[in-house]
Coordinates of C-alpha atoms and ligand atoms in Angstrom, one line a residue:
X1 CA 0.0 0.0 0.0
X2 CA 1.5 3.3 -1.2
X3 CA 0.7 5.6 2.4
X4 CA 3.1 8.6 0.8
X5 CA 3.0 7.9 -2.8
X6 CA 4.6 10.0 -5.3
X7 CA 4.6 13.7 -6.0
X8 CA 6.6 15.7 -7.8
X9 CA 8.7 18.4 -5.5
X10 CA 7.7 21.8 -5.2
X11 CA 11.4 22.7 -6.2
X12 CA 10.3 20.4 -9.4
X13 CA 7.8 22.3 -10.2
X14 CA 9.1 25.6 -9.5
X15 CA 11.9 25.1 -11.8
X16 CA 8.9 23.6 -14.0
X17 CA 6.7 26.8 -14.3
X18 CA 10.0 29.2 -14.7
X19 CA 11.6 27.5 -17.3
X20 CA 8.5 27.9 -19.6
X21 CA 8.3 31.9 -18.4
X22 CA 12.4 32.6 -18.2
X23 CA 15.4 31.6 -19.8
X24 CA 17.0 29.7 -16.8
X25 CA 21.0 30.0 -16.2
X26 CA 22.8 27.0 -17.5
X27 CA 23.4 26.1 -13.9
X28 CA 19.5 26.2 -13.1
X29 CA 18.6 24.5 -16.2
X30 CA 21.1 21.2 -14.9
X31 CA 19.7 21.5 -11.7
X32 CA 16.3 21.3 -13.3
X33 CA 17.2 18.4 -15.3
X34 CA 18.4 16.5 -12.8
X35 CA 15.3 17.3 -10.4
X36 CA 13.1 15.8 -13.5
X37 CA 15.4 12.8 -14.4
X38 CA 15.2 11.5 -10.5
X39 CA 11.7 12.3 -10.3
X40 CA 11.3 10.3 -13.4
X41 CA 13.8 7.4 -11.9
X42 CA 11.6 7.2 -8.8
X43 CA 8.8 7.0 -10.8
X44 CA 9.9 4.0 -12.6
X45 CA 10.7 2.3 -9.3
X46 CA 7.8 2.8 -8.2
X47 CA 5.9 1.4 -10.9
X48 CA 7.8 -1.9 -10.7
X49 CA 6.6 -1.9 -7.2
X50 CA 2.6 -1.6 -7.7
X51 CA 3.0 -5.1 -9.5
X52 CA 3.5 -6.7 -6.4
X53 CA 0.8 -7.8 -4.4
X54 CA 0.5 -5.9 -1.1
X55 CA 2.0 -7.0 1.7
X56 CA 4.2 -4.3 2.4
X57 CA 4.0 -0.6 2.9
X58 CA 5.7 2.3 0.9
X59 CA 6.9 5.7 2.1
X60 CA 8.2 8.0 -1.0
X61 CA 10.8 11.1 -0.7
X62 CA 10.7 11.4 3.1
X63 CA 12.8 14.3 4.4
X64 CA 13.9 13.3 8.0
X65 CA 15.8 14.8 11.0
X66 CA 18.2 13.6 13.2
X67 CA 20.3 15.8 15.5
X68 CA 19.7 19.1 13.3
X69 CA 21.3 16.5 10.2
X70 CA 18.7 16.2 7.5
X71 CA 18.5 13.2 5.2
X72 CA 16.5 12.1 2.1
X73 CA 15.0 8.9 1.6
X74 CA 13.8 8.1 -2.4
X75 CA 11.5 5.1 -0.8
X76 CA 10.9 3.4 2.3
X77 CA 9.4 -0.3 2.4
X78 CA 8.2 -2.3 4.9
X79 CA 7.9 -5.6 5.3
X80 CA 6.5 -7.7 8.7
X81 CA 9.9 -8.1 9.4
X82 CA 12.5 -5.5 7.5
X83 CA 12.6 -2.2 6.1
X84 CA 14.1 -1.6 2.8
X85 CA 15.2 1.6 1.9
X86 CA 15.8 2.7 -1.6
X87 CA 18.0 4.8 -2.9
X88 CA 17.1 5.2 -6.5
X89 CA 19.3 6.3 -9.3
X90 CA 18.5 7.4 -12.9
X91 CA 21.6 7.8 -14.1
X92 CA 22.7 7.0 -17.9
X93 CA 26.0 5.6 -19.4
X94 CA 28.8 3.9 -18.7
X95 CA 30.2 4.5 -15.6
X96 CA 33.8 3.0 -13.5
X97 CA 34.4 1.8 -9.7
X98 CA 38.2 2.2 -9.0
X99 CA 39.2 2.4 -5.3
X100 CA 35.9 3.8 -4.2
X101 CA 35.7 6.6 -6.4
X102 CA 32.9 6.5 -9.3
X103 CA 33.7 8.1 -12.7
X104 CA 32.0 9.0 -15.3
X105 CA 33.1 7.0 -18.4
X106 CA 32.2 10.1 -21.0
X107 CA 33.4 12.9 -19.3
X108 CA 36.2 11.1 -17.4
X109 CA 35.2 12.9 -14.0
X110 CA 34.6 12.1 -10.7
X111 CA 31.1 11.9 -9.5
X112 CA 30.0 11.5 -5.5
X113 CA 30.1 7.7 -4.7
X114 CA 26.3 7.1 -4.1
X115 CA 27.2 4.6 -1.5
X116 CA 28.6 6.8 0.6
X117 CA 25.3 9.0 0.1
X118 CA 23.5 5.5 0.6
X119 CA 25.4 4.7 4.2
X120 CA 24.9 8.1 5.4
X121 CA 21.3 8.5 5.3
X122 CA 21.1 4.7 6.3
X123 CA 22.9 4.9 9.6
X124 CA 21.1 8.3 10.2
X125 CA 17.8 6.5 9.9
X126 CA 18.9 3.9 12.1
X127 CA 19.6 5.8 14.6
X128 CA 16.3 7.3 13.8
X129 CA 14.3 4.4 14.6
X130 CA 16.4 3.8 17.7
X131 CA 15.3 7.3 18.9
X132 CA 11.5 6.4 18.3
X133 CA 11.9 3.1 20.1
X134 CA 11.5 0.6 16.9
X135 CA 14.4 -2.4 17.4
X136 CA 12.5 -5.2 16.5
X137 CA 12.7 -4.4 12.4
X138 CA 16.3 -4.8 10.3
X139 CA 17.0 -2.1 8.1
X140 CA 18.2 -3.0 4.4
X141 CA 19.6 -0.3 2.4
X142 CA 20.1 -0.5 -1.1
X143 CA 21.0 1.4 -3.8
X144 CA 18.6 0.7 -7.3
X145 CA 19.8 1.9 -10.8
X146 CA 16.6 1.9 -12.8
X147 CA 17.8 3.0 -16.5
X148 CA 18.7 0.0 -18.8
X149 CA 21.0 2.5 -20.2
X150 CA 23.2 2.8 -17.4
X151 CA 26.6 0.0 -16.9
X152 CA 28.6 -0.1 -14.1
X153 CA 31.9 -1.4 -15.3
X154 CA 34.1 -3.1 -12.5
X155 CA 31.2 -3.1 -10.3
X156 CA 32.0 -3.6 -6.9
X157 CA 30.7 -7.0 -5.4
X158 CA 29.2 -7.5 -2.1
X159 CA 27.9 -4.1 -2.3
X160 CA 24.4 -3.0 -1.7
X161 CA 23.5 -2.3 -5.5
X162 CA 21.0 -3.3 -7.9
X163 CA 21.9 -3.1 -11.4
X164 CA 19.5 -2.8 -14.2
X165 CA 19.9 -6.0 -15.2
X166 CA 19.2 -7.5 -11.6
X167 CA 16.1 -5.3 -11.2
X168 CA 13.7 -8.2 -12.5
X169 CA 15.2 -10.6 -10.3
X170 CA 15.4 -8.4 -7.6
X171 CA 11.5 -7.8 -7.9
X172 CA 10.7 -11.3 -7.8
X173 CA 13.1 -11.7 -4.5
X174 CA 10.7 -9.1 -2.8
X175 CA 7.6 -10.9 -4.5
X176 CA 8.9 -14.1 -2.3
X177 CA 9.3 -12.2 1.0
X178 CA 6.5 -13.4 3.4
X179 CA 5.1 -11.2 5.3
X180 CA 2.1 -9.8 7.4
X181 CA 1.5 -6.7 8.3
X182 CA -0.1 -5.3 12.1
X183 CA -1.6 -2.5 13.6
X184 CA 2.0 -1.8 14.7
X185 CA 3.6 -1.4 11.0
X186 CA 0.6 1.1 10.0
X187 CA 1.2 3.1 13.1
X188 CA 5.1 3.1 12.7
X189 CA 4.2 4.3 8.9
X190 CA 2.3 6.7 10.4
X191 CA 4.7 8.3 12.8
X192 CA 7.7 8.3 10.0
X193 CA 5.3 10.5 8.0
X194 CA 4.6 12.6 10.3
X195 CA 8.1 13.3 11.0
X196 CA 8.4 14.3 7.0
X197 CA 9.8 17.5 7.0
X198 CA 7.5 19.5 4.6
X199 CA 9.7 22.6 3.9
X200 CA 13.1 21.7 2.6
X201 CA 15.4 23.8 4.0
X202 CA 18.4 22.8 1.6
X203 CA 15.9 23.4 -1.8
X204 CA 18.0 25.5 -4.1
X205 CA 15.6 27.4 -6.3
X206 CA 16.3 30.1 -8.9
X207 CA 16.2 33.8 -8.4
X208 CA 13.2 35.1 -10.3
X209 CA 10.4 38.0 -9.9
X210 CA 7.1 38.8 -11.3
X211 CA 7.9 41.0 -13.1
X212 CA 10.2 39.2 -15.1
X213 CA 8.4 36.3 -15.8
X214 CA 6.2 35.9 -19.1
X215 CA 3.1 35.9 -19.0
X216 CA 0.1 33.5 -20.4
X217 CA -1.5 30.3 -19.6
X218 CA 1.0 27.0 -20.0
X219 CA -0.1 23.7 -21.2
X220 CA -0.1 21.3 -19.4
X221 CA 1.0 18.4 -21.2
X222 CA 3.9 20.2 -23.4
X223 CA 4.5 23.4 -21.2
X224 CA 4.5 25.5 -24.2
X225 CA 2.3 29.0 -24.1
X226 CA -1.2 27.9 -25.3
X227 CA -3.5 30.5 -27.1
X228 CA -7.2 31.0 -27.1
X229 CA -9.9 28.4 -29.4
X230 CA -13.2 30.1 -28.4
X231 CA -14.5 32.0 -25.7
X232 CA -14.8 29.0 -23.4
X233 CA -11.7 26.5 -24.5
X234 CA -7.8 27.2 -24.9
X235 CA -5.7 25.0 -27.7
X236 CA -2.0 24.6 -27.2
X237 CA -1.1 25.0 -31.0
X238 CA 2.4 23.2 -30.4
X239 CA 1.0 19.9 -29.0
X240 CA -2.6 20.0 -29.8
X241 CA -3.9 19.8 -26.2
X242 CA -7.5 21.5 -25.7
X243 CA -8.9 22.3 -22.3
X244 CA -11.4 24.6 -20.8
X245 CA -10.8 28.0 -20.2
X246 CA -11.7 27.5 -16.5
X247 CA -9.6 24.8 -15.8
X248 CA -6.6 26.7 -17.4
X249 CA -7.0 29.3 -15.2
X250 CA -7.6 27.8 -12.1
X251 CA -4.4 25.8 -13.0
X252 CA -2.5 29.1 -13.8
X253 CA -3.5 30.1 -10.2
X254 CA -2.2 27.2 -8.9
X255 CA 1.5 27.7 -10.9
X256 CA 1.2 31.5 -9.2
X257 CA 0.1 31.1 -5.9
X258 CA 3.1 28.1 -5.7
X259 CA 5.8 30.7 -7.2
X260 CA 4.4 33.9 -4.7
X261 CA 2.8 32.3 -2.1
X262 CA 2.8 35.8 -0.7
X263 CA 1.1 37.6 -3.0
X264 CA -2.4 37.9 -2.7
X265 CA -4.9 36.3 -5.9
X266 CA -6.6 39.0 -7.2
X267 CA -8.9 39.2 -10.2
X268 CA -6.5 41.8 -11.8
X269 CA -3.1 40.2 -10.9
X270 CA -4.6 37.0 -12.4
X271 CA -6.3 38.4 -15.4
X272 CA -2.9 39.7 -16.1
X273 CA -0.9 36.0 -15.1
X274 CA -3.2 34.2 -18.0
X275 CA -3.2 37.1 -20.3
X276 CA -5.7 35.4 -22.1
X277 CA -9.2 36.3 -21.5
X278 CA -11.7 39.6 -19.8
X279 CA -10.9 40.4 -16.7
X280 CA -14.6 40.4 -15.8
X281 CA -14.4 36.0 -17.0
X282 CA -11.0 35.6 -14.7
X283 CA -13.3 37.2 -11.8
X284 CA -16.0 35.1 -12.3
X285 CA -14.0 31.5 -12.6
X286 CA -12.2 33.0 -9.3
X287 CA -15.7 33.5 -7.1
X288 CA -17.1 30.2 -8.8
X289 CA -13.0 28.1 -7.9
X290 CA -12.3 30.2 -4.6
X291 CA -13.0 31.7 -1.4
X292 CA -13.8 35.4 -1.7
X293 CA -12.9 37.7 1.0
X294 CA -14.9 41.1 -0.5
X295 CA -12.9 44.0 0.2
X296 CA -14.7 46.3 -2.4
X297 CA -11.5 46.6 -5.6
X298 CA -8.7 45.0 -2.9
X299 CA -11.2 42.0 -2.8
X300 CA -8.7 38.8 -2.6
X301 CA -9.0 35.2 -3.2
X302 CA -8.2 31.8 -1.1
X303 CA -8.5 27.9 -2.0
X304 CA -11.3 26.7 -0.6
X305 CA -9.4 24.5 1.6
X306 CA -6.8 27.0 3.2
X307 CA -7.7 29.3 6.2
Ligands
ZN1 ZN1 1.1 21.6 -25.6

């Protein structure tokens, strides 16, 4: 059962939204890449993982504490007896071990050993668990490489690593693991969830303001600028993608309410966000989506849900 199943960050996204209304640095457009290519890895593990039947529970991208030390977990599992935890990579090529240091085959440069990543954030959660009271559980840590493009040449043995072409086997190991799940694994789920730090203190986003930004309504399936069909439905002319007008906007408020969450939704600042339609149609989709608080023309806008 997937209790903390898969989302894209919020630093994912950011970079997202701004790199369809900005040109991004080189260095931001990397760091966005690799954001997307994890995201994409994890994904892929994950998948792999719904085939099995359900005897286990799954935690994804938990952000924990320990002693004012953060650490990142890609995806926790667990079994009656064991917890596996995941450290997924989605790297690509043709990669060398020699004396624990991991190059890069193409470029001929050192990149971070992920076992030492992997050992960190395992002993760390260890000592988590100790710190909650939870001894009866082992802790497995392994690290998964989920593109079939990726080699590892002179891969060390007796390592915790799965290579692409162990993954299968691998699966069907985890198929075979018996196990039955108590009141006691839900609640311990339960507690390592709410320990998730929400906020990521160490997120790295780019420097951007409004006013910098383009403006429009993005579509959603190619993130190009879409343009308007009728006077109820948007066509992105790149992709072909057709929505409603209302749904484009309310999705444009979402993008702009995650990049200024402290700027307050207005009819006007929104009307001029989607730059697409009457101000008078932004206001009504806004009263019909939204919470209004009716301050004559400084008249502001919530999500239902927030207080
Ligand atoms: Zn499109």
């Amino acid at each position: 059962m997937f209790l903390k199943p898969l989302l894209k960050s919020k630093e994912l996204i950011v970079y997202r939204i701004l790199n369809s209304r900005m040109n991004l640095t080189s260095k931001d457009m990397s760091q966005y890449l690799t954001l997307q290519k994890g995201y994409e890895g994890e994904k892929d593990f994950n998948s792999l993982l719904e085939k099995l039947p359900i005897t286990f529970l799954i935690l994804n991208d938990l952000l924990l504490e320990k002693n004012n030390t953060f650490f990142q977990i890609d995806t926790l599992q667990i079994y009656q007896n064991t917890i596996y935890l995941f450290e997924v990579k989605n790297y690509e090529g043709d990669f060398y071990v020699e004396e624990d240091r991991w190059y890069s085959v193409a470029t001929g440069k050192e990149i971070q050993n992920p076992l030492t990543q992997l050992s960190r954030c395992s002993s760390l959660f260890r000592r988590y668990l100790q710190d909650i009271g939870i001894s009866n559980l082992s802790v497995k840590e392994l690290l998964i490489f989920i593109n079939p493009e990726f080699t590892l040449l002179q891969a060390p043995r007796n390592k915790p690593i799965i290579l692409p072409t162990q993954l299968n086997r691998f699966i069907s190991d985890l198929n075979s693991i018996p196990s039955q799940l108590s009141d006691f694994h839900y609640k311990l789920a339960a507690k390592i969830n709410s320990d998730h730090v929400v906020e990521n203190p160490y997120k790295q986003l780019p420097e951007y303001e409004y006013a910098q930004l383009k403006k429009g309504v993005i579509c959603k399936s190619c993130y190009s600028f879409m343009s308007k069909l009728s006077n109820t439905e948007l066509i992105c002319r790149k992709c072909g993608f057709k929505e409603l007008l209302e749904a484009s906007v309310m999705r444009s408020v979402e993008e702009f309410s995650v990049l200024f969450p402290e700027i307050k939704i207005t009819s006007k600042i929104i009307h001029e966000w989607c730059n697409i339609n009457s101000i008078r149609t932004i206001r009504r989709i806004l009263k019909k989506n939204m919470t209004q608080y009716y301050l004559g023309r400084y008249s502001y806008y919530t999500f239902p849900t927030q207080k």
